[in-house]
PDB file of C-alpha atoms in Angstrom:
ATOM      1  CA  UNK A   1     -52.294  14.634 -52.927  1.00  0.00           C
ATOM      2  CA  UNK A   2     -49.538  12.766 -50.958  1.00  0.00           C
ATOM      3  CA  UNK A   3     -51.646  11.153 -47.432  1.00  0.00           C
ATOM      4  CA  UNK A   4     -49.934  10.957 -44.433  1.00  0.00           C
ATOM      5  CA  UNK A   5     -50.501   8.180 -42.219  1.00  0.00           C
ATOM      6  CA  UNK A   6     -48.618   7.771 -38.501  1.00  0.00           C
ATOM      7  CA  UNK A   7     -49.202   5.226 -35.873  1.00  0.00           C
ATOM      8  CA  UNK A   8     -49.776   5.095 -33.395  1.00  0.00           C
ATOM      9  CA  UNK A   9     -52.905   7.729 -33.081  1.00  0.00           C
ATOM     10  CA  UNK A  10     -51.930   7.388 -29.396  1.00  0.00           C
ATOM     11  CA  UNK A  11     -49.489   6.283 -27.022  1.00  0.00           C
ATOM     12  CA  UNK A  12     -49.185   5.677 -23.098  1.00  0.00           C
ATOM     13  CA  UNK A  13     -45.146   5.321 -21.830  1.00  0.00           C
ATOM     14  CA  UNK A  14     -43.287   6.592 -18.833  1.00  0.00           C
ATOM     15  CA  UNK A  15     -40.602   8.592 -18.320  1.00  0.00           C
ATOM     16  CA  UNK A  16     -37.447   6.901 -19.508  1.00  0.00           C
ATOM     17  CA  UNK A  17     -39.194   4.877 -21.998  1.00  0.00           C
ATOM     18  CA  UNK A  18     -38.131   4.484 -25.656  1.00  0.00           C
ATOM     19  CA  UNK A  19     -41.046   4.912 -27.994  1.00  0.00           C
ATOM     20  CA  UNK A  20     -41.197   5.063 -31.696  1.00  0.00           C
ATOM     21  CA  UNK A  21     -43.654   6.614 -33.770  1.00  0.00           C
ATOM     22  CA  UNK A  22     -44.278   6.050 -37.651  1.00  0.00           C
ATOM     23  CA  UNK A  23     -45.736   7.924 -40.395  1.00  0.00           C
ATOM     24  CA  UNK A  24     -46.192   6.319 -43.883  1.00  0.00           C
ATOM     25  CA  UNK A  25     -46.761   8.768 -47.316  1.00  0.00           C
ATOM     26  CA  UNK A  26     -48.837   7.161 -49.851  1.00  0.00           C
ATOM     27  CA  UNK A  27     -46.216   8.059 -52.749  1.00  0.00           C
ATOM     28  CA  UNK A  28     -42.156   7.984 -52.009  1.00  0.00           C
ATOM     29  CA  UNK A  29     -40.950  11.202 -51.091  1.00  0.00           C
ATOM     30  CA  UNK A  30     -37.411  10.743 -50.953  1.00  0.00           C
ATOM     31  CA  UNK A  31     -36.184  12.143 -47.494  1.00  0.00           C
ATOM     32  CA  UNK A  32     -38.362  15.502 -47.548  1.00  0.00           C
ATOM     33  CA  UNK A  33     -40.071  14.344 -44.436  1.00  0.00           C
ATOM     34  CA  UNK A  34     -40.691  16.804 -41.372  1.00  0.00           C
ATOM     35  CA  UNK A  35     -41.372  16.294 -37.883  1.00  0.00           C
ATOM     36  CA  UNK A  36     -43.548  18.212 -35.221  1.00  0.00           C
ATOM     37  CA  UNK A  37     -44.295  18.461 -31.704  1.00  0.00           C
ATOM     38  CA  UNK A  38     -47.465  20.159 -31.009  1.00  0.00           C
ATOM     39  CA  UNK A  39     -48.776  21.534 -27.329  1.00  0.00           C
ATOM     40  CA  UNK A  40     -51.414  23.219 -26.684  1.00  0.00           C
ATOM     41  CA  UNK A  41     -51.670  26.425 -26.778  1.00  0.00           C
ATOM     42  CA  UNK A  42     -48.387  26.929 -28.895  1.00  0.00           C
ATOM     43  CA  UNK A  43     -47.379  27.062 -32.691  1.00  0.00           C
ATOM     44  CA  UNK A  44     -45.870  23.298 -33.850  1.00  0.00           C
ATOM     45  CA  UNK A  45     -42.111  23.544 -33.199  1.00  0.00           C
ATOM     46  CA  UNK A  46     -40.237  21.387 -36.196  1.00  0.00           C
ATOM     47  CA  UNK A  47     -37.916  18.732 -34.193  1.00  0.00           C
ATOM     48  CA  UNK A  48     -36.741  17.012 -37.505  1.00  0.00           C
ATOM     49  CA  UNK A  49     -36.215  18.330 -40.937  1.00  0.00           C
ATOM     50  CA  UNK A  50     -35.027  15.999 -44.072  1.00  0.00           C
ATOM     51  CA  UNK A  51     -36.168  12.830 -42.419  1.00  0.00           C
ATOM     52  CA  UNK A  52     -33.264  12.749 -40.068  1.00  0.00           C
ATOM     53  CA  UNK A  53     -31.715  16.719 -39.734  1.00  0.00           C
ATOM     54  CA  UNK A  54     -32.192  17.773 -35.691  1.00  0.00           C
ATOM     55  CA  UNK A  55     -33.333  21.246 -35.614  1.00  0.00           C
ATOM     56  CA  UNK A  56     -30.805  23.590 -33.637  1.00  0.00           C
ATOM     57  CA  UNK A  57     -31.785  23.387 -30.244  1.00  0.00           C
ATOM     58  CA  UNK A  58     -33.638  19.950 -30.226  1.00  0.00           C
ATOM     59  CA  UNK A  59     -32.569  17.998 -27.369  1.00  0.00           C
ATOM     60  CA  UNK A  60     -30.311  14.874 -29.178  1.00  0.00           C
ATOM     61  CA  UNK A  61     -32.675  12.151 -27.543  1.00  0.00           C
ATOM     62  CA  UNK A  62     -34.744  12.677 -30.340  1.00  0.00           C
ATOM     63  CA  UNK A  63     -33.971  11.487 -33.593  1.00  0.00           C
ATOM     64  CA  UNK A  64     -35.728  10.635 -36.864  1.00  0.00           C
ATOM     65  CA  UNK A  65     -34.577   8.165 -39.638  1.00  0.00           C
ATOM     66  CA  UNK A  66     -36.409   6.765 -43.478  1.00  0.00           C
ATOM     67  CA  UNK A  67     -36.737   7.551 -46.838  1.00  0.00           C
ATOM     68  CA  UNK A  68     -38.896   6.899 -49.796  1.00  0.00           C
ATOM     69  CA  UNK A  69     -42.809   5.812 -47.865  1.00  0.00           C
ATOM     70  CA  UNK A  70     -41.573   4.856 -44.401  1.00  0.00           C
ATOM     71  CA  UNK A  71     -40.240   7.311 -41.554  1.00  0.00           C
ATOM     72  CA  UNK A  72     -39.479   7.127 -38.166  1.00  0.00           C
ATOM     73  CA  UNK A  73     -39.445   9.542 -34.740  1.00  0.00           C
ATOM     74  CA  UNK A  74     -37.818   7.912 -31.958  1.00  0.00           C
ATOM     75  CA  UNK A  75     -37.620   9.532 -28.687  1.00  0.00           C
ATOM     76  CA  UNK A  76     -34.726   7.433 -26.644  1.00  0.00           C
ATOM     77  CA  UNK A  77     -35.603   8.818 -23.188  1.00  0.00           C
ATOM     78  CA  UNK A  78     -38.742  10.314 -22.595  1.00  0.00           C
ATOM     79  CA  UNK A  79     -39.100  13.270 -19.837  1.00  0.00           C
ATOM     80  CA  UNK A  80     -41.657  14.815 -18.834  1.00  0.00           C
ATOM     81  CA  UNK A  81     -41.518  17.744 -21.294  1.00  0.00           C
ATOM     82  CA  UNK A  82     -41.892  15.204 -23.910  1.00  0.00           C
ATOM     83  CA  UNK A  83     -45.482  14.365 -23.733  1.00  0.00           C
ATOM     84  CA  UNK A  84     -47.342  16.356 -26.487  1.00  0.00           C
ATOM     85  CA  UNK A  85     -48.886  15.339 -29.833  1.00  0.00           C
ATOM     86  CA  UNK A  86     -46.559  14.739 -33.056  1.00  0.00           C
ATOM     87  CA  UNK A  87     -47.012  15.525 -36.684  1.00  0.00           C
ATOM     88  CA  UNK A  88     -45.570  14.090 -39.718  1.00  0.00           C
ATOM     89  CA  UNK A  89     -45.523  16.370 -42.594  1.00  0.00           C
ATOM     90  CA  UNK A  90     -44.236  15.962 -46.380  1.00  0.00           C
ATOM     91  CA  UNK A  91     -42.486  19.045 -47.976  1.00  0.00           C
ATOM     92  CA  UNK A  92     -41.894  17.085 -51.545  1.00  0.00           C
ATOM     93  CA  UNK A  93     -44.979  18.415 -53.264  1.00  0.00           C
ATOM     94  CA  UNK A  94     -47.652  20.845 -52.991  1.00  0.00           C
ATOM     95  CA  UNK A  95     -50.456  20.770 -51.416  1.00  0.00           C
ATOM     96  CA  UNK A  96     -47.795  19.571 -47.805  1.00  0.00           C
ATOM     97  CA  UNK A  97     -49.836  17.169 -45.844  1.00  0.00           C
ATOM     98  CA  UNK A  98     -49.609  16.780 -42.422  1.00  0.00           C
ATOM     99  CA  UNK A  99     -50.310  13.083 -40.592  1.00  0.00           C
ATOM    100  CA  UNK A 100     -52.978  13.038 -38.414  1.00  0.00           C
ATOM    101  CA  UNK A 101     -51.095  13.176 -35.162  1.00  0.00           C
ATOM    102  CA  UNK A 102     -49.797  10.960 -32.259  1.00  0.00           C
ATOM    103  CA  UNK A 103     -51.180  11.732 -29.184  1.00  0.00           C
ATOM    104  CA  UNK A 104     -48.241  10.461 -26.626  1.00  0.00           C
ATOM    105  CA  UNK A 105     -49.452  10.869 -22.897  1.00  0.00           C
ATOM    106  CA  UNK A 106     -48.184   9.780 -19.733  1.00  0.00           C
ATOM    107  CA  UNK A 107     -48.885   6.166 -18.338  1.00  0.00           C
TER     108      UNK A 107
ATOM    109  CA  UNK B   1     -34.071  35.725 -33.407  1.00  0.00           C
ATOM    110  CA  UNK B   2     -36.729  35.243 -36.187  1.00  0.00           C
ATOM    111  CA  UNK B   3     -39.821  36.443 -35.188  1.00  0.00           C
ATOM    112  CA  UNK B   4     -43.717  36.341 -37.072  1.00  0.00           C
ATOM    113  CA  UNK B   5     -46.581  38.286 -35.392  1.00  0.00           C
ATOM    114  CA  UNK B   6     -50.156  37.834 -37.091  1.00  0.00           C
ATOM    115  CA  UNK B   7     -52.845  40.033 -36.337  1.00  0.00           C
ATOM    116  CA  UNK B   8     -56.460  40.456 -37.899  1.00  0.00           C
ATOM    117  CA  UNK B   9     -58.456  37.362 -36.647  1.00  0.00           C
ATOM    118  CA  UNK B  10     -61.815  37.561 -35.100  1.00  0.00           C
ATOM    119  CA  UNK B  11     -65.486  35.730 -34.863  1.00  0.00           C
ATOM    120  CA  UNK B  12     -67.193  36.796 -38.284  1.00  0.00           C
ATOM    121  CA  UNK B  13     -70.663  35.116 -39.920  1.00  0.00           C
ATOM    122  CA  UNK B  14     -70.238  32.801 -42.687  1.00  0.00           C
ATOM    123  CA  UNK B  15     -69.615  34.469 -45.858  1.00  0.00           C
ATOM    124  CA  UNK B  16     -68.086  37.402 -44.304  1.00  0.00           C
ATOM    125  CA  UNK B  17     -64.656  37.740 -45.155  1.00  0.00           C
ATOM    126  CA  UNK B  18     -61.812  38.912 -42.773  1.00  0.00           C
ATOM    127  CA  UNK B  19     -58.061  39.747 -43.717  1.00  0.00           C
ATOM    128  CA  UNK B  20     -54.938  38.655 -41.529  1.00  0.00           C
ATOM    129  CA  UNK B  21     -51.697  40.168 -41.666  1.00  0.00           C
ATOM    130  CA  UNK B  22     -48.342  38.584 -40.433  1.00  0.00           C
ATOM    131  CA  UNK B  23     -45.328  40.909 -39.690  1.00  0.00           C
ATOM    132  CA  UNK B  24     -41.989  39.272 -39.824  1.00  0.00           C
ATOM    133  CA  UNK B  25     -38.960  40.357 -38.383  1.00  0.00           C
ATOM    134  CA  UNK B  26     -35.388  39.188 -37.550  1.00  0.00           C
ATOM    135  CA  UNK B  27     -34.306  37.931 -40.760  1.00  0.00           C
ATOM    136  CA  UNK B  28     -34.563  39.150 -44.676  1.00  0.00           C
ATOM    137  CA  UNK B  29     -38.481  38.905 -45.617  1.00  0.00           C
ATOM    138  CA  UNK B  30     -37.982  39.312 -48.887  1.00  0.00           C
ATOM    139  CA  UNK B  31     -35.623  36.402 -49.646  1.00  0.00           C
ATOM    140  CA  UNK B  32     -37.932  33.684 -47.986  1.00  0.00           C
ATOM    141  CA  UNK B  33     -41.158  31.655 -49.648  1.00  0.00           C
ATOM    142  CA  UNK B  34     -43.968  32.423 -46.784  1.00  0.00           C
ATOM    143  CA  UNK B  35     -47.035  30.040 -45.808  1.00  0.00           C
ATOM    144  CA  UNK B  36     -50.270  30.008 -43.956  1.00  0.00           C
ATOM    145  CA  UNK B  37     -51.178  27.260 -42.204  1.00  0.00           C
ATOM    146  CA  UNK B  38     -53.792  26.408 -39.998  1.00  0.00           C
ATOM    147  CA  UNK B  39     -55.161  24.273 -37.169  1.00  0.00           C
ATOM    148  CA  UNK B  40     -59.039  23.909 -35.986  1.00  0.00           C
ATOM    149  CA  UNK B  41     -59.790  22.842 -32.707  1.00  0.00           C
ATOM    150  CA  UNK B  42     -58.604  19.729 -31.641  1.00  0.00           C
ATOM    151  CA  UNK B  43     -56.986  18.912 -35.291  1.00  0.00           C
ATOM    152  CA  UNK B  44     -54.289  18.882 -36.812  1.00  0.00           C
ATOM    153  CA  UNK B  45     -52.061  21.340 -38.553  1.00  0.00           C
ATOM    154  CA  UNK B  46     -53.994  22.175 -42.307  1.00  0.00           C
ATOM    155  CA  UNK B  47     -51.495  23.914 -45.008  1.00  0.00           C
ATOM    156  CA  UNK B  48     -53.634  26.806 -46.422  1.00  0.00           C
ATOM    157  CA  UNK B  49     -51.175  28.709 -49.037  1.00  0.00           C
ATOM    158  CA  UNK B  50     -47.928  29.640 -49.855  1.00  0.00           C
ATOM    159  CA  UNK B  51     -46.215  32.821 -52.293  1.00  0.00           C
ATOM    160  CA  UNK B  52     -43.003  32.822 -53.338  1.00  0.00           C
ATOM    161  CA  UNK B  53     -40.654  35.503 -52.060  1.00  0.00           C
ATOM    162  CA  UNK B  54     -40.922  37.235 -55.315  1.00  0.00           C
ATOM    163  CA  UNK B  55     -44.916  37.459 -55.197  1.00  0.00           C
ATOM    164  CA  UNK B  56     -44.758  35.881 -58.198  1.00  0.00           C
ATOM    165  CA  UNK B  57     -45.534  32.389 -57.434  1.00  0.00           C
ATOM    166  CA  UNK B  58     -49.000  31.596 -55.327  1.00  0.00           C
ATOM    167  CA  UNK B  59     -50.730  28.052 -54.270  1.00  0.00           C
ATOM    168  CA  UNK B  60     -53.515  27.241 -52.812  1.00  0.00           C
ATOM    169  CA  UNK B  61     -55.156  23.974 -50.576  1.00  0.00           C
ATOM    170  CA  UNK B  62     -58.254  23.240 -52.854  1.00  0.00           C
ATOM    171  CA  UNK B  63     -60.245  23.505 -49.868  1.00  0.00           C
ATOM    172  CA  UNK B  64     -59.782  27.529 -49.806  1.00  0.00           C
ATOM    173  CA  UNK B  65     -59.218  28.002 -53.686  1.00  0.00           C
ATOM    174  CA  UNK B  66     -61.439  30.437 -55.572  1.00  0.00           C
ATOM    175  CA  UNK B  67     -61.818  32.024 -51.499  1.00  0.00           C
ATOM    176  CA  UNK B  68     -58.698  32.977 -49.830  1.00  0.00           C
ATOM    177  CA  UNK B  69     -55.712  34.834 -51.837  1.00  0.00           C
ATOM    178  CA  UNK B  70     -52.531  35.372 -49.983  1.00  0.00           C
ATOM    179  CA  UNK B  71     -50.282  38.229 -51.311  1.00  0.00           C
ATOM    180  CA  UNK B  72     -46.911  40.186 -49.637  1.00  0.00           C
ATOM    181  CA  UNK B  73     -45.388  43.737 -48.965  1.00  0.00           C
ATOM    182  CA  UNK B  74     -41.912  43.346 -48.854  1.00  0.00           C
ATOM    183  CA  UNK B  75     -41.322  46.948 -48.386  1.00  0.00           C
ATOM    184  CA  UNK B  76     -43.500  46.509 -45.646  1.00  0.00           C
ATOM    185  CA  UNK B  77     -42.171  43.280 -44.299  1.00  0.00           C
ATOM    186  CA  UNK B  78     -45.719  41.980 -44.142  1.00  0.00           C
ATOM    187  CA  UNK B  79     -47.622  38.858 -45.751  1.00  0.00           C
ATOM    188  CA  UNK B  80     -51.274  38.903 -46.203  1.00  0.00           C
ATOM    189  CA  UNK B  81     -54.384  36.628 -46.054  1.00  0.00           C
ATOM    190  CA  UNK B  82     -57.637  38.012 -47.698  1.00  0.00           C
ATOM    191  CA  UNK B  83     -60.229  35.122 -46.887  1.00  0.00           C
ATOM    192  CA  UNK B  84     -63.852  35.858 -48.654  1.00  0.00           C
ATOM    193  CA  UNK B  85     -66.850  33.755 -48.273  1.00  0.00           C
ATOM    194  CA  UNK B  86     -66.042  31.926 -44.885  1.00  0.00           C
ATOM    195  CA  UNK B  87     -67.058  28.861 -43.861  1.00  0.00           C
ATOM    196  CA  UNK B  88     -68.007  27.728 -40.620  1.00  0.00           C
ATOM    197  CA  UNK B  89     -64.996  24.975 -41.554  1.00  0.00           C
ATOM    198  CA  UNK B  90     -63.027  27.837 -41.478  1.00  0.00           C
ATOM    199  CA  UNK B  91     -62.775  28.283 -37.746  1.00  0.00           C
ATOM    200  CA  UNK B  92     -59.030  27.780 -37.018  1.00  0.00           C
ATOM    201  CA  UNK B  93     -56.145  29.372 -35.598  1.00  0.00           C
ATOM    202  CA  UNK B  94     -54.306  30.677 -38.520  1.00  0.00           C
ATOM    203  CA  UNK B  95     -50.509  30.575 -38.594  1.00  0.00           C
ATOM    204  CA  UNK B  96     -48.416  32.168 -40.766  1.00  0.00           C
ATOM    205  CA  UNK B  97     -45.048  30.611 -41.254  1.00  0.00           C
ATOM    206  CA  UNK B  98     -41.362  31.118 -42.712  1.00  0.00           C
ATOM    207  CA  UNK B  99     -40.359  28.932 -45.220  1.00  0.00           C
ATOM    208  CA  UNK B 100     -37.530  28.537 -47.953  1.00  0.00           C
ATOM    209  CA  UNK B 101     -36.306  30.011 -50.515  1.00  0.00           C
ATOM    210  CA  UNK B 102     -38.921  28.093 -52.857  1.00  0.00           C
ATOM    211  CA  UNK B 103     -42.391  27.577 -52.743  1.00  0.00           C
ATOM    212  CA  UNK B 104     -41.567  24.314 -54.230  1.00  0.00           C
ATOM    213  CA  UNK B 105     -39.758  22.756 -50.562  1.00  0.00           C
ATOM    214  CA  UNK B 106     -42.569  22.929 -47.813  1.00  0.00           C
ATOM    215  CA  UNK B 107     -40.135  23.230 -44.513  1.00  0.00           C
ATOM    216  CA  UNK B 108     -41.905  25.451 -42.214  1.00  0.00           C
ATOM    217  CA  UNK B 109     -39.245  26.281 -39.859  1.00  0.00           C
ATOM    218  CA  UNK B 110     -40.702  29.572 -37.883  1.00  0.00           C
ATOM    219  CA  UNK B 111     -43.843  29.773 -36.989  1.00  0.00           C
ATOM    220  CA  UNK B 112     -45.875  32.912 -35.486  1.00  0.00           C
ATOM    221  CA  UNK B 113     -48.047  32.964 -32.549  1.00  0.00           C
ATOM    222  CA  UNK B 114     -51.131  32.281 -34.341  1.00  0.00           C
ATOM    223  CA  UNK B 115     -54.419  34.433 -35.016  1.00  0.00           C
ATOM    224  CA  UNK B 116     -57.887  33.088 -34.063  1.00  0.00           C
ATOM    225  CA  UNK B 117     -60.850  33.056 -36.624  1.00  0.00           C
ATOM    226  CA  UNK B 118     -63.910  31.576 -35.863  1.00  0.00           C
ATOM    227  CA  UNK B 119     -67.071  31.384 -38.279  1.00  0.00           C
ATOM    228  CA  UNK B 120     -70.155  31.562 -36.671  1.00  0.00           C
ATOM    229  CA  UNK B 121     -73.461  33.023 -37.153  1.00  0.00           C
TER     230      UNK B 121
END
């Protein structure tokens, strides 16, 4: 099985900040890397598909990049809607493996 | 719009088993791969299973294998999750999600609204 690993687990900013968040894949993977934001209380909504693809109606201040073991999310200017927890996930082989989150909360 | 409603979740004792259903509607059923996935409290997302569009094509996390078998009506528009001998590691909300047209590219772009099962004595 592929693991998933992001960092950070968590992560205090304010609005307007610039944060980053990483996920790492224990095997290359090419580009098939996935990104999701999770709230409570709601399914995962897919932000980033293919490493880098914005999903139609993701606000363009998000934006992913990587390929082969290292990936990036990179939120250029958080708002307030913004704070939520976000998932890595690998869709190159089965069983797809999710990272275990990034808590990112407001400072 | 795309749309995915799953039904059939409740509290049952371990090694009960329980079936969910997930209606989808909005787009053509039977062209897309379809997946379970699911999230326990205060984790993250788990993949559970996926069948192809076909029927013909089923996989399984090994933590579920030998327990849970997900099958499909596409007359009916409706995927399936029968889930025997539960676990109290079970307890999740259970998602059912639209995927490709492979099994074999694990994009979950749609998900449904989620069904609760919890495994409890």
């Amino acid at each position: 099985d592929i693991q998933m690993t992001q960092s950070p687990s968590s992560l205090s900013a304010s609005v307007g900040d610039r944060v980053t968040i990483t996920c790492r894949t224990s095997q290359s993977i090419s580009r098939y890397l996935n990104w999701y934001q999770d709230k409570p209380g709601k399914a995962p909504k897919v932000l980033i598909s293919a490493a880098s693809t914005l999903q139609s109606g993701v606000p363009s201040r998000f934006s992913g990049g990587g390929s082969g073991t290292d990936f990036t999310l990179t939120i250029s200017s958080l708002q307030p809607e913004d704070f939520a927890t976000y998932y890595c996930q690998q869709s190159y082989s089965i069983p797809y493996t999710f990272g275990q989150g990034t808590r990112l909360e407001i400072k | 719009q795309v749309q995915l409603v799953e039904s059939g979740g409740g509290v049952v004792q371990p090694g009960k088993s329980l079936r969910l259903s997930c209606v989808g509607s909005g787009f053509t059923f039977s062209r897309y791969a379809l997946h379970w996935v699911r999230q326990a409290p205060g984790r993250g997302p788990e993949w559970v299973a996926v069948i192809s569009n076909d029927d013909i094509n089923k996989y399984y996390a090994d933590s579920v294998k030998g327990r849970f078998t997900i099958s499909r009506d596409n007359s009916r528009d409706t995927l399936y999750l029968q889930m025997n001998s539960l676990r109290p590691e079970d307890t999740a909300v259970y998602y059912c999600a639209r995927g490709t047209g492979t099994v074999f590219l694990g994009n979950f772009d749609d998900w449904g609204q989620g069904t609760l099962v919890s495994v409890s004595s």
